[in-house]
XYZ file of C-alpha atoms in Angstrom:
554
model
C 8.552 24.690 -18.142
C 5.457 26.935 -17.832
C 6.326 30.022 -15.659
C 4.249 31.043 -12.709
C 3.193 34.713 -11.602
C 5.113 35.146 -8.260
C 2.215 36.687 -5.956
C -1.198 35.158 -7.526
C 0.231 31.940 -9.019
C -1.113 32.596 -12.443
C 0.269 30.304 -15.268
C 1.898 32.226 -18.068
C -0.132 30.812 -20.969
C -2.249 32.232 -23.686
C -5.834 32.828 -22.516
C -8.158 31.425 -25.196
C -10.879 33.371 -26.576
C -12.439 34.878 -29.756
C -14.303 38.048 -29.275
C -15.462 38.286 -32.904
C -17.213 34.748 -32.436
C -18.619 35.717 -28.935
C -19.889 38.931 -30.396
C -21.712 37.040 -33.023
C -23.107 34.533 -30.715
C -24.501 37.419 -28.577
C -26.144 39.042 -31.484
C -27.565 35.812 -32.688
C -29.261 35.497 -29.110
C -30.562 39.003 -29.334
C -32.085 38.274 -32.663
C -33.773 35.176 -31.049
C -35.105 37.391 -28.189
C -36.427 39.818 -30.575
C -38.225 37.226 -32.750
C -39.706 35.497 -29.457
C -40.661 39.219 -28.508
C -42.809 39.551 -31.875
C -44.500 36.316 -31.390
C -45.238 37.253 -27.937
C -47.020 40.510 -29.161
C -48.948 38.353 -31.603
C -49.766 35.680 -28.796
C -50.856 38.682 -26.536
C -53.252 40.022 -29.205
C -54.662 36.354 -29.561
C -55.853 36.192 -25.869
C -58.013 39.055 -26.520
C -59.649 37.478 -29.702
C -63.337 38.435 -29.773
C -66.118 36.077 -30.372
C -67.600 32.958 -28.725
C -67.435 29.394 -29.262
C -65.133 26.541 -28.709
C -62.726 27.392 -31.713
C -62.190 30.947 -30.497
C -61.931 29.920 -26.637
C -59.442 27.298 -27.774
C -57.298 29.899 -29.502
C -57.313 32.148 -26.511
C -56.249 29.216 -24.159
C -53.506 28.134 -26.649
C -52.284 31.780 -26.742
C -52.147 32.106 -22.994
C -50.044 28.929 -22.870
C -47.749 29.986 -25.605
C -47.117 33.406 -23.497
C -46.351 31.277 -20.402
C -43.986 29.218 -22.361
C -42.233 32.117 -24.045
C -41.216 34.002 -21.026
C -38.650 31.865 -19.547
C -36.989 31.437 -23.241
C -36.859 34.855 -23.815
C -35.464 35.551 -20.317
C -32.973 33.075 -21.019
C -31.977 34.302 -24.426
C -31.602 37.838 -23.108
C -29.452 36.649 -20.164
C -27.151 34.660 -22.435
C -26.596 37.508 -24.756
C -25.735 40.005 -21.983
C -23.451 37.361 -20.320
C -21.635 36.699 -23.599
C -21.366 40.265 -24.630
C -20.128 41.265 -20.994
C -17.299 38.644 -21.199
C -16.379 39.500 -24.715
C -15.873 43.088 -23.460
C -13.698 41.820 -20.412
C -11.642 39.609 -22.527
C -10.679 42.571 -24.803
C -10.062 44.666 -21.695
C -7.845 42.041 -19.621
C -7.073 38.982 -21.559
C -5.923 40.264 -24.729
C -3.335 42.592 -22.897
C -2.244 39.740 -20.596
C -1.770 37.418 -23.808
C 0.252 40.431 -25.448
C 2.899 40.295 -22.587
C 3.735 36.530 -22.644
C 6.718 36.876 -24.727
C 8.049 39.929 -23.174
C 7.944 38.090 -19.848
C 9.400 35.109 -21.026
C 12.482 37.164 -22.449
C 12.619 39.137 -19.254
C 12.714 35.880 -17.328
C 15.410 34.412 -19.460
C 17.415 37.515 -19.011
C 17.112 37.314 -15.333
C 17.984 33.820 -15.220
C 21.138 34.739 -17.475
C 22.053 37.373 -14.990
C 21.379 35.130 -11.933
C 23.563 32.552 -13.104
C 26.389 35.089 -14.236
C 26.013 36.706 -10.635
C 26.469 33.357 -9.096
C 29.347 32.495 -11.127
C 31.098 35.939 -10.431
C 30.340 35.416 -6.646
C 32.080 31.914 -6.646
C 34.907 33.481 -8.563
C 35.249 36.246 -5.885
C 34.913 33.959 -3.236
C 37.720 31.775 -4.479
C 39.949 34.726 -5.091
C 39.562 35.740 -1.484
C 41.690 32.900 -0.394
C 44.402 33.925 -2.585
C 47.112 36.166 -2.030
C 46.531 38.617 -5.169
C 44.980 41.715 -3.877
C 44.622 42.903 -7.478
C 42.600 39.430 -8.442
C 40.546 40.079 -5.227
C 39.687 43.462 -5.952
C 38.794 42.785 -9.710
C 36.918 39.729 -8.916
C 34.937 41.626 -6.297
C 34.086 44.322 -8.845
C 32.940 42.052 -11.478
C 30.806 40.323 -8.602
C 29.183 43.667 -7.656
C 28.736 44.746 -11.469
C 26.928 41.178 -12.035
C 24.578 41.345 -8.877
C 23.487 44.823 -9.842
C 22.859 43.624 -13.252
C 20.786 40.729 -11.779
C 18.888 42.880 -9.473
C 18.022 45.343 -12.524
C 16.746 42.293 -14.441
C 14.816 41.154 -11.402
C 13.230 44.448 -11.011
C 12.134 44.705 -14.773
C 10.641 40.999 -14.431
C 8.855 41.980 -11.047
C 7.361 44.793 -12.801
C 5.994 43.012 -15.947
C 4.791 40.345 -13.493
C 2.772 42.809 -11.414
C 1.251 44.239 -14.633
C 0.471 40.752 -15.974
C -1.356 39.887 -12.748
C -3.480 43.000 -12.732
C -4.655 41.978 -16.297
C -5.166 38.417 -15.472
C -6.934 39.206 -12.157
C -9.459 41.416 -14.137
C -10.141 38.550 -16.589
C -10.175 35.805 -13.848
C -12.963 37.903 -12.111
C -14.692 38.314 -15.384
C -14.548 34.501 -16.131
C -15.851 33.621 -12.784
C -18.627 36.192 -12.985
C -19.524 34.772 -16.415
C -19.522 31.226 -15.196
C -21.633 32.118 -12.205
C -24.123 33.823 -14.578
C -24.268 30.757 -16.775
C -24.657 28.350 -13.894
C -27.412 30.515 -12.419
C -29.173 30.838 -15.838
C -29.157 27.221 -16.371
C -31.552 26.550 -13.859
C -35.089 27.986 -14.413
C -36.274 27.297 -11.047
C -33.998 30.221 -9.510
C -35.747 33.533 -9.085
C -33.962 36.619 -10.257
C -33.198 37.309 -6.738
C -31.609 33.863 -6.280
C -29.731 34.074 -9.538
C -28.191 37.391 -8.496
C -27.060 35.877 -5.134
C -25.305 32.821 -6.798
C -23.572 35.385 -9.271
C -22.646 37.439 -6.333
C -21.049 34.356 -4.536
C -19.263 32.964 -7.444
C -17.944 36.540 -8.498
C -16.439 37.045 -5.051
C -12.941 37.689 -4.908
C -11.697 35.457 -2.003
C -13.259 33.155 0.582
C -13.728 36.019 3.076
C -15.930 37.760 0.694
C -17.729 34.477 -0.147
C -18.693 34.382 3.474
C -19.539 37.953 3.492
C -22.117 37.576 0.775
C -23.423 34.397 1.966
C -24.478 35.786 5.509
C -26.040 38.740 3.976
C -28.852 36.587 2.426
C -29.852 33.677 4.922
C -33.240 33.859 3.437
C -31.868 32.412 0.221
C -29.618 29.659 1.427
C -32.110 26.700 1.227
C -33.110 27.296 -2.217
C -29.363 27.799 -3.533
C -28.496 24.578 -1.648
C -31.156 22.683 -3.284
C -30.585 24.062 -6.785
C -26.828 23.756 -6.736
C -25.524 21.532 -4.060
C -22.236 20.820 -6.111
C -21.225 24.501 -6.314
C -22.239 25.528 -2.544
C -20.474 22.270 -1.296
C -17.311 23.360 -2.819
C -17.071 27.143 -2.394
C -14.351 28.078 -0.116
C -15.860 30.590 2.524
C -19.300 28.730 2.874
C -19.634 27.394 6.442
C -18.545 23.856 6.562
C -21.741 22.491 8.220
C -23.494 23.565 5.169
C -20.842 22.220 2.648
C -20.952 18.831 4.545
C -24.690 18.504 4.263
C -24.628 19.559 0.578
C -21.785 17.264 -0.701
C -23.220 14.160 1.460
C -26.779 14.717 -0.402
C -24.762 15.102 -3.630
C -22.784 11.676 -3.155
C -25.950 9.887 -1.997
C -27.764 11.216 -5.199
C -24.806 9.861 -7.304
C -24.736 6.474 -5.623
C -28.492 6.173 -6.192
C -28.297 6.398 -9.873
C -26.232 4.477 -12.713
C -22.399 4.769 -12.574
C -19.459 3.178 -14.392
C -17.831 0.642 -11.904
C -14.683 2.477 -11.438
C -16.550 5.766 -10.317
C -18.485 3.860 -8.178
C -15.923 2.284 -6.403
C -14.406 5.703 -5.807
C -17.629 7.045 -4.490
C -18.245 4.075 -2.203
C -14.827 4.536 -0.793
C -15.667 8.217 0.128
C -18.982 6.862 1.713
C -17.215 4.140 3.685
C -14.693 7.047 5.217
C -17.677 9.099 5.999
C -19.307 6.190 8.016
C -16.522 5.811 10.284
C -17.764 5.398 13.966
C -17.721 7.789 16.484
C -18.881 11.646 16.894
C -18.803 13.953 15.635
C -19.696 12.570 12.329
C -17.155 13.020 9.640
C -18.019 15.761 7.239
C -17.370 15.949 3.470
C -16.410 19.393 3.175
C -15.302 19.366 -0.289
C -16.436 16.755 -3.138
C -15.371 16.915 -6.696
C -16.474 13.617 -8.821
C -16.038 15.268 -12.252
C -13.772 18.331 -12.155
C -10.313 16.646 -12.536
C -8.646 13.428 -13.470
C -9.266 11.953 -10.125
C -12.249 12.087 -7.679
C -11.218 14.744 -5.025
C -12.596 15.063 -1.584
C -11.737 16.619 1.843
C -13.250 15.104 5.139
C -13.309 16.755 8.416
C -13.021 14.837 11.645
C -14.079 16.987 14.521
C -16.080 20.158 14.861
C -14.167 22.914 12.535
C -16.559 25.773 13.963
C -15.512 25.506 17.480
C -11.912 23.976 17.104
C -8.934 26.094 18.318
C -6.542 23.680 16.583
C -7.325 22.989 13.070
C -5.073 20.510 11.361
C -4.913 19.541 7.600
C -3.341 16.182 6.532
C -2.044 16.480 2.726
C -1.101 13.107 1.095
C 1.560 12.528 -1.584
C 2.112 10.384 -4.721
C -0.465 7.830 -5.773
C -2.844 8.551 -3.088
C -6.605 8.448 -3.996
C -9.867 8.780 -2.275
C -9.523 4.727 -1.652
C -7.043 6.025 1.143
C -9.532 8.309 3.063
C -10.488 5.710 5.639
C -6.916 5.037 6.626
C -6.006 8.724 6.676
C -9.237 9.225 8.878
C -7.959 6.758 11.420
C -4.774 8.886 12.072
C -6.878 12.226 11.854
C -8.964 10.899 14.758
C -5.933 9.536 16.613
C -4.275 13.022 16.215
C -7.347 14.790 17.570
C -7.273 12.353 20.591
C -3.547 13.182 20.996
C -3.708 16.926 20.797
C -7.011 17.097 23.018
C -9.925 19.041 23.170
C -10.399 21.625 20.517
C -8.611 19.720 17.894
C -10.082 19.090 14.401
C -8.413 17.343 11.449
C -9.199 17.605 7.864
C -8.061 14.825 5.411
C -7.388 16.886 2.315
C -7.480 14.908 -0.935
C -8.026 17.940 -3.050
C -5.791 17.610 -5.815
C -4.782 15.162 -8.492
C -1.762 13.407 -6.857
C 1.057 12.400 -9.159
C 2.315 8.785 -10.386
C 5.862 7.946 -10.476
C 6.629 9.225 -13.744
C 4.705 12.675 -12.753
C 6.489 13.006 -9.405
C 9.684 14.583 -10.503
C 8.099 17.569 -12.165
C 5.727 20.287 -10.353
C 2.690 20.166 -12.579
C 0.488 18.342 -9.941
C 1.865 20.639 -7.181
C 1.078 23.810 -9.180
C -2.537 22.775 -9.573
C -2.807 21.423 -6.152
C -1.461 24.442 -4.549
C -3.916 26.729 -6.212
C -6.736 24.633 -4.546
C -4.927 24.359 -1.143
C -4.239 27.776 -0.844
C -8.084 28.721 -1.378
C -8.770 26.028 1.093
C -6.573 27.659 3.645
C -7.884 30.938 3.170
C -11.492 29.512 3.640
C -10.323 28.111 6.993
C -8.891 31.353 8.004
C -12.122 33.429 7.125
C -14.214 30.846 9.017
C -11.870 30.431 11.976
C -9.925 33.663 12.489
C -8.901 32.751 15.915
C -7.821 28.997 15.394
C -4.153 27.704 14.894
C -3.822 26.491 11.313
C -1.625 23.482 11.150
C -0.612 21.600 7.883
C 0.865 18.175 8.269
C 2.092 17.077 4.653
C 3.708 13.816 3.465
C 5.883 13.136 0.544
C 4.835 15.157 -2.378
C 2.017 16.590 -0.435
C 4.906 18.715 1.335
C 5.882 19.834 -2.110
C 2.371 20.982 -2.983
C 1.795 22.492 0.526
C 5.168 24.237 0.419
C 4.298 25.974 -2.900
C 0.818 27.113 -1.613
C 1.982 28.360 1.890
C 5.376 29.767 0.688
C 3.469 31.688 -2.315
C 2.157 34.151 0.048
C 4.057 36.396 2.621
C 1.543 35.544 5.228
C 1.576 31.794 4.546
C -2.174 31.671 3.970
C -2.495 32.150 7.743
C -0.885 28.868 8.451
C 0.534 28.612 12.057
C 2.644 25.463 11.710
C 3.854 23.502 8.718
C 4.983 20.121 9.333
C 6.723 18.033 6.485
C 7.289 14.287 6.970
C 9.311 12.482 4.527
C 9.223 15.543 2.145
C 9.843 14.876 -1.373
C 11.536 18.202 -1.591
C 10.448 21.629 -1.401
C 10.016 23.871 -4.645
C 13.378 25.537 -5.871
C 11.922 29.118 -5.964
C 13.336 32.054 -4.387
C 9.968 33.464 -3.317
C 8.824 30.372 -1.749
C 12.132 29.584 0.108
C 12.171 33.090 1.450
C 8.661 33.217 2.979
C 9.084 29.656 4.322
C 12.533 30.245 5.877
C 12.856 34.241 6.472
C 9.536 35.636 6.611
C 8.579 33.856 9.770
C 5.018 33.920 9.120
C 4.548 30.253 9.536
C 6.882 28.134 11.400
C 8.186 25.137 9.430
C 9.184 21.656 10.898
C 10.484 18.813 9.019
C 11.729 15.105 9.597
C 12.962 12.536 7.319
C 13.718 8.897 8.586
C 17.305 7.614 8.302
C 15.568 4.697 6.526
C 13.642 6.647 3.926
C 15.433 6.133 0.726
C 12.514 6.901 -1.358
C 12.247 10.728 -0.216
C 16.048 11.319 -0.678
C 16.114 9.813 -4.046
C 12.929 11.768 -4.984
C 14.599 14.977 -4.126
C 18.011 14.173 -5.923
C 15.982 13.210 -9.223
C 13.488 16.155 -9.071
C 14.533 19.101 -11.073
C 11.602 21.222 -9.718
C 11.567 20.379 -5.828
C 15.134 19.303 -4.911
C 15.267 21.417 -1.747
C 15.513 19.484 1.548
C 13.392 21.383 4.232
C 15.785 19.923 7.040
C 18.397 22.497 5.738
C 16.531 25.611 5.532
C 17.340 28.151 7.998
C 14.628 28.856 10.773
C 13.187 25.266 10.157
C 12.877 23.160 13.272
C 13.940 19.443 12.632
C 12.680 16.628 14.632
C 13.427 12.885 14.849
C 11.425 9.988 13.449
C 13.999 7.474 14.140
C 12.765 5.957 17.594
C 12.817 7.664 20.998
C 11.180 7.852 24.255
C 8.178 10.275 25.293
C 8.107 12.378 28.471
C 6.211 9.833 30.160
C 8.975 7.145 29.543
C 7.054 5.499 26.552
C 9.188 3.690 23.920
C 8.236 5.337 20.282
C 8.980 3.275 17.368
C 10.903 4.598 14.465
C 9.874 4.999 10.810
C 11.112 2.528 8.748
C 10.520 3.651 5.336
C 8.674 6.269 3.442
C 5.107 5.256 4.214
C 2.525 7.611 5.706
C 0.162 5.054 7.084
C 0.646 1.615 8.848
C 3.440 -0.146 10.887
C 6.814 1.731 10.562
C 5.121 4.799 8.731
C 5.479 8.530 9.579
C 1.921 9.110 10.818
C 1.445 5.613 12.566
C -0.058 6.539 16.074
C 2.519 5.861 18.778
C 5.503 6.308 16.584
C 8.054 9.098 17.419
C 7.288 10.817 14.370
C 3.208 11.041 15.206
C 4.077 11.903 18.834
C 6.236 14.789 17.567
C 3.539 16.120 15.299
C 0.985 16.071 18.051
C 3.550 17.591 20.376
C 4.117 20.485 17.837
C 0.481 21.354 17.540
C 0.019 21.141 21.457
C 3.084 22.995 22.329
C 4.958 24.279 19.287
C 7.868 22.050 20.079
C 8.557 18.473 19.258
C 8.439 15.974 22.126
C 11.681 14.107 21.983
C 15.275 15.271 21.743
C 17.186 14.921 18.541
C 19.169 11.609 18.553
C 18.027 11.032 21.986
C 17.376 8.035 23.948
C 16.073 4.996 21.727
C 17.104 6.680 18.450
C 18.574 4.461 15.930
C 20.766 4.745 12.855
C 19.986 3.649 9.382
C 21.746 3.187 6.175
C 20.956 6.804 5.011
C 22.415 8.409 7.947
C 24.724 11.331 7.815
C 28.056 9.428 7.679
C 26.942 7.639 4.433
C 24.840 10.135 2.563
C 23.866 13.807 2.827
C 22.410 17.072 0.841
C 24.846 19.724 0.620
C 23.634 23.276 1.197
C 23.730 23.762 -2.337
C 20.967 20.853 -2.727
C 23.309 18.574 -4.796
C 23.453 14.865 -3.974
C 26.612 13.612 -2.620
C 27.465 9.877 -2.332
C 30.295 8.366 -0.193
């Protein structure tokens, strides 16, 4: 399993690069520039060629045309040479030291894991001895447990120090890599002026969405040109205002649909367009759209006005979800807005490659998705600092969201995290602490007593076996049928589905009603096992998850 740094979420893997090759290419481009410079000098002289007649006039005209053609090529060669040289220097300064630490961190992590297991065993032995009558055994096992805990803590401190150093190096390289990509993206389009190119580079080199927003607001006179030149960049850059992103992404989508596309890609894009064309106002907005950056086409659609909303909700799907589900999730999003009331806006976030059945037990898709979701949340907070940010995640979507929210002490600014039919939270000490003890984010969870899929998923997933319903501080609410505060009967969730009859997010169901009430008031709307509640095969008398997260069958 690839290790992940605890604070920034960097994968512990080699950063590929060859500074020798980069330096060689930088030198080659410099020589190209110098050769073109010599040709420019000759062309400049030819423009002043003395004499009269058609032949001489033609030479002067050709020389002038050549000068005009040389200018952008020379600028591009110089630009590429500088970008490569700058990145090569940054690679040596940051990436190489990060790479050199990989084996040391792996060893330190193995030592910590061994010490942690030893401390756990020693603690269990001390606990068992405490039930005996031998004072000598109690004292001895207690001493061994104390010693093992101290060894574990020392190993953890050593590992934490190494991770902090690795993250410093990796962060420096990450910024340099982003700046290089920004410079290359700007340089690839000759229509950008030097000022516009510098603006784009500054945006893409920004450290977080708040900085992106600050840079964006500083240059309103350059917005239109940048959107026209790079809609695919501006439409997906967290921190850019959502009305700008929505327009840029819709234009990008329409342009792609107007061209030639493989049948499967056209089907995906047409599914997004159908979701955008849903009836009602305000018009749904495509706030992110990436047709090529990952294995699946990814997108996020906002229903409601994010700029003015006081409650911003995000729906995160689970296993086997695709953009073909956007329309159905959009219906739930609009119903949620109506149930919460004025000031509610809901984003259907399909911004990651969801796992299939074989991938679901692992954490790979969640790790990638959590990085994208965390950036998205930071963007929401930067643009709407006074709004409540609520995350409603289903199945493996809750695993992904838990990793993102729990990776930071401030929960990326999330007010309420609501897990429905969770496939299990990650078995990670930092994530568990931040979700259950730091209390930056209030966590809510429900699982239907007829949801076998979620329970089996947790039991067979080495990376995410933790039932959120058992975490300290989590508010558990029912989805097994109930009665609203107005006396309306609320149907139960009868399986694992997110949408449709008997599903967690079906409008009118107890689960959906409780989600809306949590957003409105901070509390579920029905009592646990209250009037109308039903029992299923998987109820607590037959099947449960112990505090150690082990599956126990009757």
